[in-house]
CSV table of C-alpha atoms in Angstrom, one decimal:
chain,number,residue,atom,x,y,z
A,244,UNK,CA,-21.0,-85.2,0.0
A,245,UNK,CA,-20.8,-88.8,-0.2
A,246,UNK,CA,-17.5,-90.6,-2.3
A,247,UNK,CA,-15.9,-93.6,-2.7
A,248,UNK,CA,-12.4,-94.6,-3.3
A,249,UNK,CA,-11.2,-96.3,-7.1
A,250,UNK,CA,-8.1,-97.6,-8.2
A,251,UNK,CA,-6.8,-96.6,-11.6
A,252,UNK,CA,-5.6,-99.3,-14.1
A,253,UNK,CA,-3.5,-97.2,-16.5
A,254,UNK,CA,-0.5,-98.2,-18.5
A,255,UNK,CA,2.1,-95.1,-18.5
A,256,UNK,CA,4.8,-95.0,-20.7
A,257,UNK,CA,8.3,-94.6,-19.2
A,258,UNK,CA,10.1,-91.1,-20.8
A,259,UNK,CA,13.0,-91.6,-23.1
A,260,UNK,CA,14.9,-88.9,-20.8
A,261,UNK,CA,14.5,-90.8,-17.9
A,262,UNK,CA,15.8,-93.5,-18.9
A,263,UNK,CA,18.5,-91.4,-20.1
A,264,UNK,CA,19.3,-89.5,-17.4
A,265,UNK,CA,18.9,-93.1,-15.1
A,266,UNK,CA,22.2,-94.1,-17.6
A,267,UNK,CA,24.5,-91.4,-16.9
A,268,UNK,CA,24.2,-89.2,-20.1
A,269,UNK,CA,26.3,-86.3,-20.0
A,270,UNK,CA,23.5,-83.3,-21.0
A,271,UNK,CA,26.3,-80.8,-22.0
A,272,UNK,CA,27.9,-83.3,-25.1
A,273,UNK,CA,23.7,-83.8,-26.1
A,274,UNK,CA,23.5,-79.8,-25.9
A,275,UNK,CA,26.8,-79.4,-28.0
A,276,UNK,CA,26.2,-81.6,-30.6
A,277,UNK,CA,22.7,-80.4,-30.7
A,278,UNK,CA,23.5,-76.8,-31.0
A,279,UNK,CA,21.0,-74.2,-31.0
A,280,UNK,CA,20.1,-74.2,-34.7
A,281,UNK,CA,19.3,-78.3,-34.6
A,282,UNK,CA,22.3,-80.1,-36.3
A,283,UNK,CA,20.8,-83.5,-37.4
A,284,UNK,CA,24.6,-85.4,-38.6
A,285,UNK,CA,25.5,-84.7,-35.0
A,286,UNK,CA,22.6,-85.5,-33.5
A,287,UNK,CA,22.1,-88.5,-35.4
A,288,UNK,CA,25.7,-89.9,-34.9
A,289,UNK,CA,25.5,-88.9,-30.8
A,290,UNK,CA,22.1,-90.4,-30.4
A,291,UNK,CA,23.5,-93.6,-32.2
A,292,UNK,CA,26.7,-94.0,-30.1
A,293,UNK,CA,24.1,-93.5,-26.7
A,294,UNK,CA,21.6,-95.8,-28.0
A,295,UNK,CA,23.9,-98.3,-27.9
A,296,UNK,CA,25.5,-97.7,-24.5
A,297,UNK,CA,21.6,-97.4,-23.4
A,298,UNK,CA,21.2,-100.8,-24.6
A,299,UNK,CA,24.5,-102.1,-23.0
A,300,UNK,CA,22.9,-101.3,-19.1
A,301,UNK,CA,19.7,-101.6,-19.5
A,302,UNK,CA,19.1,-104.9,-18.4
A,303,UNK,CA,21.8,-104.4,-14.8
A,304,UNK,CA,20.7,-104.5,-11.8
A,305,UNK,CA,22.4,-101.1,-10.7
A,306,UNK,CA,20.2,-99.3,-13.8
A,307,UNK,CA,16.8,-101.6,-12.9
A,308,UNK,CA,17.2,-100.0,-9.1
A,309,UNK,CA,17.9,-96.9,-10.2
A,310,UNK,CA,15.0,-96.7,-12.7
A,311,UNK,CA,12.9,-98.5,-10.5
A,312,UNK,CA,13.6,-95.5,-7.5
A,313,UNK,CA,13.1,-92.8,-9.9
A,314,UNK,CA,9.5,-94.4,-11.0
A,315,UNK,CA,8.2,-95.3,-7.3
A,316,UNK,CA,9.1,-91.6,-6.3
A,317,UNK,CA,7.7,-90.5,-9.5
A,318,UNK,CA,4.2,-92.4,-9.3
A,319,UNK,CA,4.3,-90.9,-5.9
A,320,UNK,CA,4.3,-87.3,-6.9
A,321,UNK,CA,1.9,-88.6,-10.1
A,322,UNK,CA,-0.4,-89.7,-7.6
A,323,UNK,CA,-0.2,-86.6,-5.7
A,324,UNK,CA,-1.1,-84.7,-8.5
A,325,UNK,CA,-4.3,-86.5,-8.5
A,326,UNK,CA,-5.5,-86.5,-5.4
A,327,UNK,CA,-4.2,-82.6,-5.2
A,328,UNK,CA,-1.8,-83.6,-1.9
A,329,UNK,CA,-0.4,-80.6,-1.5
A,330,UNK,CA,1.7,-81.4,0.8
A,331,UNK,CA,4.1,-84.2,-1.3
A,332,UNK,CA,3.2,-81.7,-4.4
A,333,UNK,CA,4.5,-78.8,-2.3
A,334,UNK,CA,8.0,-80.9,-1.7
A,335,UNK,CA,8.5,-80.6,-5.5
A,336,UNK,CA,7.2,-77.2,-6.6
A,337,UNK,CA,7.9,-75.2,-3.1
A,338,UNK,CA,8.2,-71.8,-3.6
A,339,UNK,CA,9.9,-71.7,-7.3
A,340,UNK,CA,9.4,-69.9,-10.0
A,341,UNK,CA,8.6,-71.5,-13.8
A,342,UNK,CA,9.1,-70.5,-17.2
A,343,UNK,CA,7.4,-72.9,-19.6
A,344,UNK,CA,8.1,-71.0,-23.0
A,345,UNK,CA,5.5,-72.5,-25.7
A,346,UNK,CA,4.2,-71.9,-28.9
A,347,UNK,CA,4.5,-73.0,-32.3
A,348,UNK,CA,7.7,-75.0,-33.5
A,349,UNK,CA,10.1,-72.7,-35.6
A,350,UNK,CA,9.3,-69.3,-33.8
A,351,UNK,CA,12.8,-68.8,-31.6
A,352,UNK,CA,11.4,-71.1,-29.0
A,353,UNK,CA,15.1,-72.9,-28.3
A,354,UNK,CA,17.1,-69.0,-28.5
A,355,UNK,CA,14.5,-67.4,-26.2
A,356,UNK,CA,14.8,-70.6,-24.0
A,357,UNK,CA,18.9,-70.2,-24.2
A,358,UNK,CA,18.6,-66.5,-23.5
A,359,UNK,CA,16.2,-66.6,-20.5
A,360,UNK,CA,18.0,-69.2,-18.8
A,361,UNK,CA,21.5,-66.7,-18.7
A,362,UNK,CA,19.1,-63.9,-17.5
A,363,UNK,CA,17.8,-66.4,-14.4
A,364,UNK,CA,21.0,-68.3,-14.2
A,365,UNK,CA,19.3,-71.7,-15.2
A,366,UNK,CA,21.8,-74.2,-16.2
A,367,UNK,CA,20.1,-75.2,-18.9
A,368,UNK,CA,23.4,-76.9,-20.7
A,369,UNK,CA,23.4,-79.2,-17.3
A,370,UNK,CA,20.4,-80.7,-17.8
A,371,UNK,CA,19.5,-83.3,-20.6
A,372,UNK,CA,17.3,-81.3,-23.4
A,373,UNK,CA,15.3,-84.8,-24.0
A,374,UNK,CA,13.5,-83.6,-20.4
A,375,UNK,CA,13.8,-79.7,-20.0
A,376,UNK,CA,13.3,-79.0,-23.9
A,377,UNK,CA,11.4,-80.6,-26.4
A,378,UNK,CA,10.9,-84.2,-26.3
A,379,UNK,CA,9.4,-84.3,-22.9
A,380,UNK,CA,6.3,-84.5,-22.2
A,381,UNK,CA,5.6,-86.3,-25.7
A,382,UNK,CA,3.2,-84.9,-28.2
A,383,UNK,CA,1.4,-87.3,-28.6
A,384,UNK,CA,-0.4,-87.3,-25.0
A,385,UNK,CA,-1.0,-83.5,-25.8
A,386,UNK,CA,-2.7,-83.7,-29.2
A,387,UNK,CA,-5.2,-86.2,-31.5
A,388,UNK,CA,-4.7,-87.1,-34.6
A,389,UNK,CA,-1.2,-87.2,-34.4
A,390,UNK,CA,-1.1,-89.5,-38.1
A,391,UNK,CA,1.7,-88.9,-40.3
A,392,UNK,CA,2.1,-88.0,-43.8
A,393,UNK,CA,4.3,-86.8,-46.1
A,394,UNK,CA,3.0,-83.3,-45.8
A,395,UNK,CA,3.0,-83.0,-42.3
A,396,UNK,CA,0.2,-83.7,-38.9
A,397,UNK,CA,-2.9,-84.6,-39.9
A,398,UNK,CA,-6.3,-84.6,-38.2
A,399,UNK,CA,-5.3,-80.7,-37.0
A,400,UNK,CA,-9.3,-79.5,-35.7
A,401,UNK,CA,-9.2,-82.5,-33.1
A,402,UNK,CA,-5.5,-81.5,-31.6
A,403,UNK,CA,-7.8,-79.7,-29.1
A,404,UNK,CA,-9.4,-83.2,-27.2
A,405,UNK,CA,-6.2,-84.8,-26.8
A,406,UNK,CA,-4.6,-84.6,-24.0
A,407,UNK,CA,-8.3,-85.0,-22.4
A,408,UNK,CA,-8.9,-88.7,-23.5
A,409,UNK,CA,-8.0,-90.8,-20.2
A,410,UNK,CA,-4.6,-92.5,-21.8
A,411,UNK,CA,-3.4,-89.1,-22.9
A,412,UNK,CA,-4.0,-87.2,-19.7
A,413,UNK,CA,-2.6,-89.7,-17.3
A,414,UNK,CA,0.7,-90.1,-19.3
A,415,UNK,CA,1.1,-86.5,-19.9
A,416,UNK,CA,0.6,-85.8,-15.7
A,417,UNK,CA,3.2,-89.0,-15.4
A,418,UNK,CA,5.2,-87.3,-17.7
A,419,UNK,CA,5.0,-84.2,-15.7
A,420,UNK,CA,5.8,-85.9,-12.5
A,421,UNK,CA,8.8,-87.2,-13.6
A,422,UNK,CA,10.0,-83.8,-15.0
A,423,UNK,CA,9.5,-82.3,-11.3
A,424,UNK,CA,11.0,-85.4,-10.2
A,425,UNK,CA,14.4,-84.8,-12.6
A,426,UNK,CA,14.5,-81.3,-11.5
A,427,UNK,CA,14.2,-82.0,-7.4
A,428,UNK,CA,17.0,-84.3,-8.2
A,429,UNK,CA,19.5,-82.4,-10.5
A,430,UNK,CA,18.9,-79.0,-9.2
A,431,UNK,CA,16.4,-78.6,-6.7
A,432,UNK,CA,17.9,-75.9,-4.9
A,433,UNK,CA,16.9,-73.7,-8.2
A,434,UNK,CA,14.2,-71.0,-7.5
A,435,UNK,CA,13.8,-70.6,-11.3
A,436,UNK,CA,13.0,-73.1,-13.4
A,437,UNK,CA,12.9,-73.0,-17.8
A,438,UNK,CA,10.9,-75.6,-19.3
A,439,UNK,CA,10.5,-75.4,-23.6
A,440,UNK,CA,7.9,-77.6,-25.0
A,441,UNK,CA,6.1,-75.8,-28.1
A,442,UNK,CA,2.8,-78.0,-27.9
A,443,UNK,CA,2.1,-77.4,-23.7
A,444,UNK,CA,0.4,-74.1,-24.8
A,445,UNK,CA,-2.7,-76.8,-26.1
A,446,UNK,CA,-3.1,-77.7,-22.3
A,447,UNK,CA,-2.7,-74.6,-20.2
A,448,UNK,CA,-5.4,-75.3,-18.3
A,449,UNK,CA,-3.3,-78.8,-16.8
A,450,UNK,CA,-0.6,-76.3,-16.1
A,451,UNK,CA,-2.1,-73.8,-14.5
A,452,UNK,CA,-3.7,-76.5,-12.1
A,453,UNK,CA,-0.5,-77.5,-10.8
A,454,UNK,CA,1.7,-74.3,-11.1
A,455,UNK,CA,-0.8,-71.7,-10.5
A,456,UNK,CA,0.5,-68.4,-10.1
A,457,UNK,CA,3.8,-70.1,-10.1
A,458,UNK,CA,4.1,-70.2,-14.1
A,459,UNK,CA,4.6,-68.0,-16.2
A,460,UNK,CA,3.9,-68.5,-20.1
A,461,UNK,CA,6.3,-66.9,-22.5
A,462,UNK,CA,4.6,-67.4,-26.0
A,463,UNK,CA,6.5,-67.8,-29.3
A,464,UNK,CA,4.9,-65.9,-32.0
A,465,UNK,CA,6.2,-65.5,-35.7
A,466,UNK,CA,4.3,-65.2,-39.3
A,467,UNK,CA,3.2,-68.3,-40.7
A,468,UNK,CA,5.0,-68.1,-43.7
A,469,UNK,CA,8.6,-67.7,-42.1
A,470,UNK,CA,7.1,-70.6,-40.2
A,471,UNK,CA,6.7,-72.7,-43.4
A,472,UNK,CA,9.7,-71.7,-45.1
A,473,UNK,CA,12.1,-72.6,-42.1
A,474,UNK,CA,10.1,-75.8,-41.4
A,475,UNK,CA,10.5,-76.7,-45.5
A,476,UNK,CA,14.4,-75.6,-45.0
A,477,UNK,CA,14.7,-78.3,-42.0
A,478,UNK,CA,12.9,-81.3,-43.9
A,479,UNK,CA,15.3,-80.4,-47.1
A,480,UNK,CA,18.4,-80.5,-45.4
A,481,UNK,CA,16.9,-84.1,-44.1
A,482,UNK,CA,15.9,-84.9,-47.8
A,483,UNK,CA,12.1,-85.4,-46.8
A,484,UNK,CA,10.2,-84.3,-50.2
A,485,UNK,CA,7.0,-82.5,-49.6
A,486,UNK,CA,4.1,-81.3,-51.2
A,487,UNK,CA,5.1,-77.2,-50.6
A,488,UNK,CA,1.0,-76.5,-51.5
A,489,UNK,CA,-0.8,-78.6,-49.1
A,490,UNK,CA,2.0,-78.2,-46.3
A,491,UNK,CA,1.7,-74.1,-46.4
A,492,UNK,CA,-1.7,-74.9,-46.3
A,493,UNK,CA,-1.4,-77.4,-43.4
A,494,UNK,CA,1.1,-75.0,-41.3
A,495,UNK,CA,-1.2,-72.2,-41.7
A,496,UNK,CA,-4.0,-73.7,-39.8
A,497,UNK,CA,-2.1,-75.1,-37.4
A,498,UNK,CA,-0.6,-71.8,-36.7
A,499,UNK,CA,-4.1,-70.7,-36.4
A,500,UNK,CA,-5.4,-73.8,-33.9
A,501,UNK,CA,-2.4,-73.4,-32.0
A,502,UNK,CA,-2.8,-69.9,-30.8
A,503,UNK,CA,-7.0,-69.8,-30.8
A,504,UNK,CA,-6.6,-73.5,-28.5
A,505,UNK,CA,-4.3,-71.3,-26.3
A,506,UNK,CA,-6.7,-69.5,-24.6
A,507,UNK,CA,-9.3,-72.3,-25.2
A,508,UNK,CA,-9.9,-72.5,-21.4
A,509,UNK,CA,-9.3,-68.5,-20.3
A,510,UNK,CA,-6.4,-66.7,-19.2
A,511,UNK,CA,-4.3,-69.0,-16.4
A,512,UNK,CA,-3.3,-67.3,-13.1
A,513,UNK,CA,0.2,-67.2,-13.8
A,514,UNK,CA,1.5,-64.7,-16.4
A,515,UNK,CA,0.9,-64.7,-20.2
A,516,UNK,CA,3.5,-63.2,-22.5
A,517,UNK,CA,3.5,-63.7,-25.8
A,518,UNK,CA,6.8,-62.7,-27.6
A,519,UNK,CA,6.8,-61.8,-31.3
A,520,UNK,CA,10.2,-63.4,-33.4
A,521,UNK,CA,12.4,-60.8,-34.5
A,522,UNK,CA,13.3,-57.2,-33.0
A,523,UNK,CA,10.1,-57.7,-30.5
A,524,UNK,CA,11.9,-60.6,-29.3
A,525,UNK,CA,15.6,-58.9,-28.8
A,526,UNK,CA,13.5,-55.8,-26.6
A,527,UNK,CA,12.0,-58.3,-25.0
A,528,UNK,CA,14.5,-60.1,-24.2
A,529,UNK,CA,16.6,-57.1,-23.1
A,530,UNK,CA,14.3,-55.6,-21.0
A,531,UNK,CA,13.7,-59.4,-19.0
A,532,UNK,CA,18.1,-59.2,-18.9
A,533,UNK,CA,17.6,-55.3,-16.9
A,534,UNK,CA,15.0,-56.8,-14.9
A,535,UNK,CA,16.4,-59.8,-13.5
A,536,UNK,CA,19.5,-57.6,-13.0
A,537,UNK,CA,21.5,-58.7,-16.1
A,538,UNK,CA,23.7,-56.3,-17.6
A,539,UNK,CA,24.6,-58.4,-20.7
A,540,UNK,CA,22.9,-58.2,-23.8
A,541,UNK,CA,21.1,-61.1,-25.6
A,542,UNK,CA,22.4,-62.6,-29.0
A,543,UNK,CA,20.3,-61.6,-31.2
A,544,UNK,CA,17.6,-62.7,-33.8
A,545,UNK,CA,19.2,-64.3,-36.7
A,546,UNK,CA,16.6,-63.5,-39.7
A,547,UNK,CA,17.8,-65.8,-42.6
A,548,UNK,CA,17.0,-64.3,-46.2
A,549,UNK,CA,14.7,-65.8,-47.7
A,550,UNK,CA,12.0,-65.5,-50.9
A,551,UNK,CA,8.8,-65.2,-50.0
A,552,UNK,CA,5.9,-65.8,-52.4
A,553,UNK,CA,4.3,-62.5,-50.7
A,554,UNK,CA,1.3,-63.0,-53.2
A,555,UNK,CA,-0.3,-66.0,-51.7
A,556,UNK,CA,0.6,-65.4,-47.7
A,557,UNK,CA,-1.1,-61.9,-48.4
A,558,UNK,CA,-4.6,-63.1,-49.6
A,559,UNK,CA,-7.1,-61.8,-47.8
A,560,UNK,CA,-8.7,-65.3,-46.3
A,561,UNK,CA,-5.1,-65.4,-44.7
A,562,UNK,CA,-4.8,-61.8,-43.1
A,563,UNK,CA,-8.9,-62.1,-42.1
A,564,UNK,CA,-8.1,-65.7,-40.3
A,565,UNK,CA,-4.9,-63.9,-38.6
A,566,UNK,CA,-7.1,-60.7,-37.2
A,567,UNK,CA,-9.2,-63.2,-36.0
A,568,UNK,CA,-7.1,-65.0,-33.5
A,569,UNK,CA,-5.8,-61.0,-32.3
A,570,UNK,CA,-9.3,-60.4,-31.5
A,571,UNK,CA,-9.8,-63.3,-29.6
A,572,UNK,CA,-6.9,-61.9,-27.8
A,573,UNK,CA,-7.8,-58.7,-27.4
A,574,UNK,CA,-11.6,-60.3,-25.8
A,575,UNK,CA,-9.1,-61.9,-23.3
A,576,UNK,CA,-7.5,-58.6,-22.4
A,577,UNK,CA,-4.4,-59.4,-24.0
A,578,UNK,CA,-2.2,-57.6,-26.6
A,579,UNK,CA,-1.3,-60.5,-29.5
A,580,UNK,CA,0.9,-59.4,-31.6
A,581,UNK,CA,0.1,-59.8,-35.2
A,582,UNK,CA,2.9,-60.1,-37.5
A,583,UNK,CA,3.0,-57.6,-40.2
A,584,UNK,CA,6.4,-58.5,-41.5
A,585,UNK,CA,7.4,-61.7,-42.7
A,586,UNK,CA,10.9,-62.7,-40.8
């Protein structure tokens, strides 16, 4: 076969993390004052007090050749990637395991990611959440349509072309580089790696190119209208107004793209398991502990009481829609499990 050699001409976007981690943030304050439940004053006062020593070094020489280091070797591997070099690829991803837990947002995503990482004896609280958790790779080089409103994402039926569109799928490989790149150089001798990023279950099919039988995909599941209510419960507390109509109606389908797009492009080679929020996710969870030699227990599931309006999440266009995406499932050879309670 004949071919011919081209240069790419692509602007990539530098991640925030990087640029954190390049300024000497310490990961375990971020992770305290984040907590696991998301506390926003604490977050918000943090994030102000770093944004300003960010903006203090940013322009030294000592952070412009650090930064500059960590891009060159990152473009390296980014390239790599590309042209499938496996042997630079192999110096990053070696013989390790990975556990990218996905999913939708609001389904247990940061506990199961806190629990798993005790089980493998990740140290998850060592490294800055803004690259292993959720703010890296960005969403927006994973999905289309990523216009806000008051109500919530917009433009939900095209999520599934995004991170295909040239721009998008070079930054979100960059972006991927230079999360291998963070991990080689923070804790490299680490067979097991945890990676939470709810959106990466849209682009499996990117994953399983690079990871292979090396990943394996821990899916968040929960019922849409526990989804809803906890997502409604976060923008109050933030004093975002919403419409509570058209956002049910919103989160519903995106609950329903979300886990259709999933298996979009077949099963990958690594392993699939999708985890359903609640006492599914404790035996889960507790079983994983016995089998990576853990004798602890997890936590625990904290199900907050809530009022349901049981009427309109139990219409029949809703349940039909739901059964739907288990049979798509279940043509896979894989068990989804379809929430019958609403926690």
């Amino acid at each position: 076969m004949s071919t011919f050699d081209y240069n790419i001409n692509q602007q990539l976007n530098i991640p925030h993390g990087v640029l954190e981690y390049i300024a000497g943030f310490d990961p375990q304050e971020i992770w305290e004052a984040r907590g696991i439940k998301r506390n926003h004053l604490r977050i918000k006062k943090l994030q102000n007090k770093n944004d300003n020593e960010l903006k203090q070094v940013i322009n030294t020489s000592e952070f412009e050749s650090k930064l500059t280091n960590f891009i060159k070797e990152s473009l390296g591997l980014f390239n790599a990637l590309i042209a499938k070099d496996q042997k630079i690829i192999s110096k990053y991803i070696g013989d390790k395991e990975f556990y990218f837990i996905v999913g939708v947002g609001r389904t247990g995503g940061t506990y199961l990611m806190k629990e798993v990482s005790k089980a493998l004896e990740f140290p998850m609280k060592k490294l800055l959440p803004s690259i292993i958790h959720d703010t890296l790779p960005s969403a927006g080089f994973i999905m289309d349509g990523l216009d806000r409103d008051k109500v919530g994402w917009t433009n939900i039926e095209k999520w599934n072309i995004g991170w295909r569109k040239p721009n998008n799928y070079f930054n979100l490989l960059f972006e991927i580089a230079s999360f291998l790149v963070y991990i080689k150089r923070t804790v490299g001798n680490q067979k097991k790696i945890v990676k939470k990023k709810d959106w990466l279950c849209l682009c499996l099919n990117l994953l399983d190119e690079i990871f292979g039988e090396q990943a394996n995909y821990i899916i968040t599941v929960r019922h849409p209208a526990a989804i809803t209510a906890s997502k409604l419960d976060k923008q109050g507390a933030l004093g975002v107004r919403v419409n509570n109509k058209e956002k049910r109606r919103r989160l519903f389908k995106i609950w329903e793209v979300i886990y259709t797009e999933t298996l979009r492009d077949g099963i990958p080679q690594g392993e699939i398991t999708p985890v359903l929020y609640g006492p599914d996710m404790d035996e889960f969870l507790y079983n994983f502990f016995r089998n990576n030699g853990l004798e602890d227990k997890p936590e625990g599931v904290k199900i907050a009481n809530r009022n349901y309006d049981y009427e309109y999440w139990n219409q029949e266009e809703f349940i039909n829609r739901m059964e739907r995406v288990k049979e798509l499932w279940d043509w896979h050879g894989l068990d989804f499990p379809l929430p019958k309670e609403i926690l």
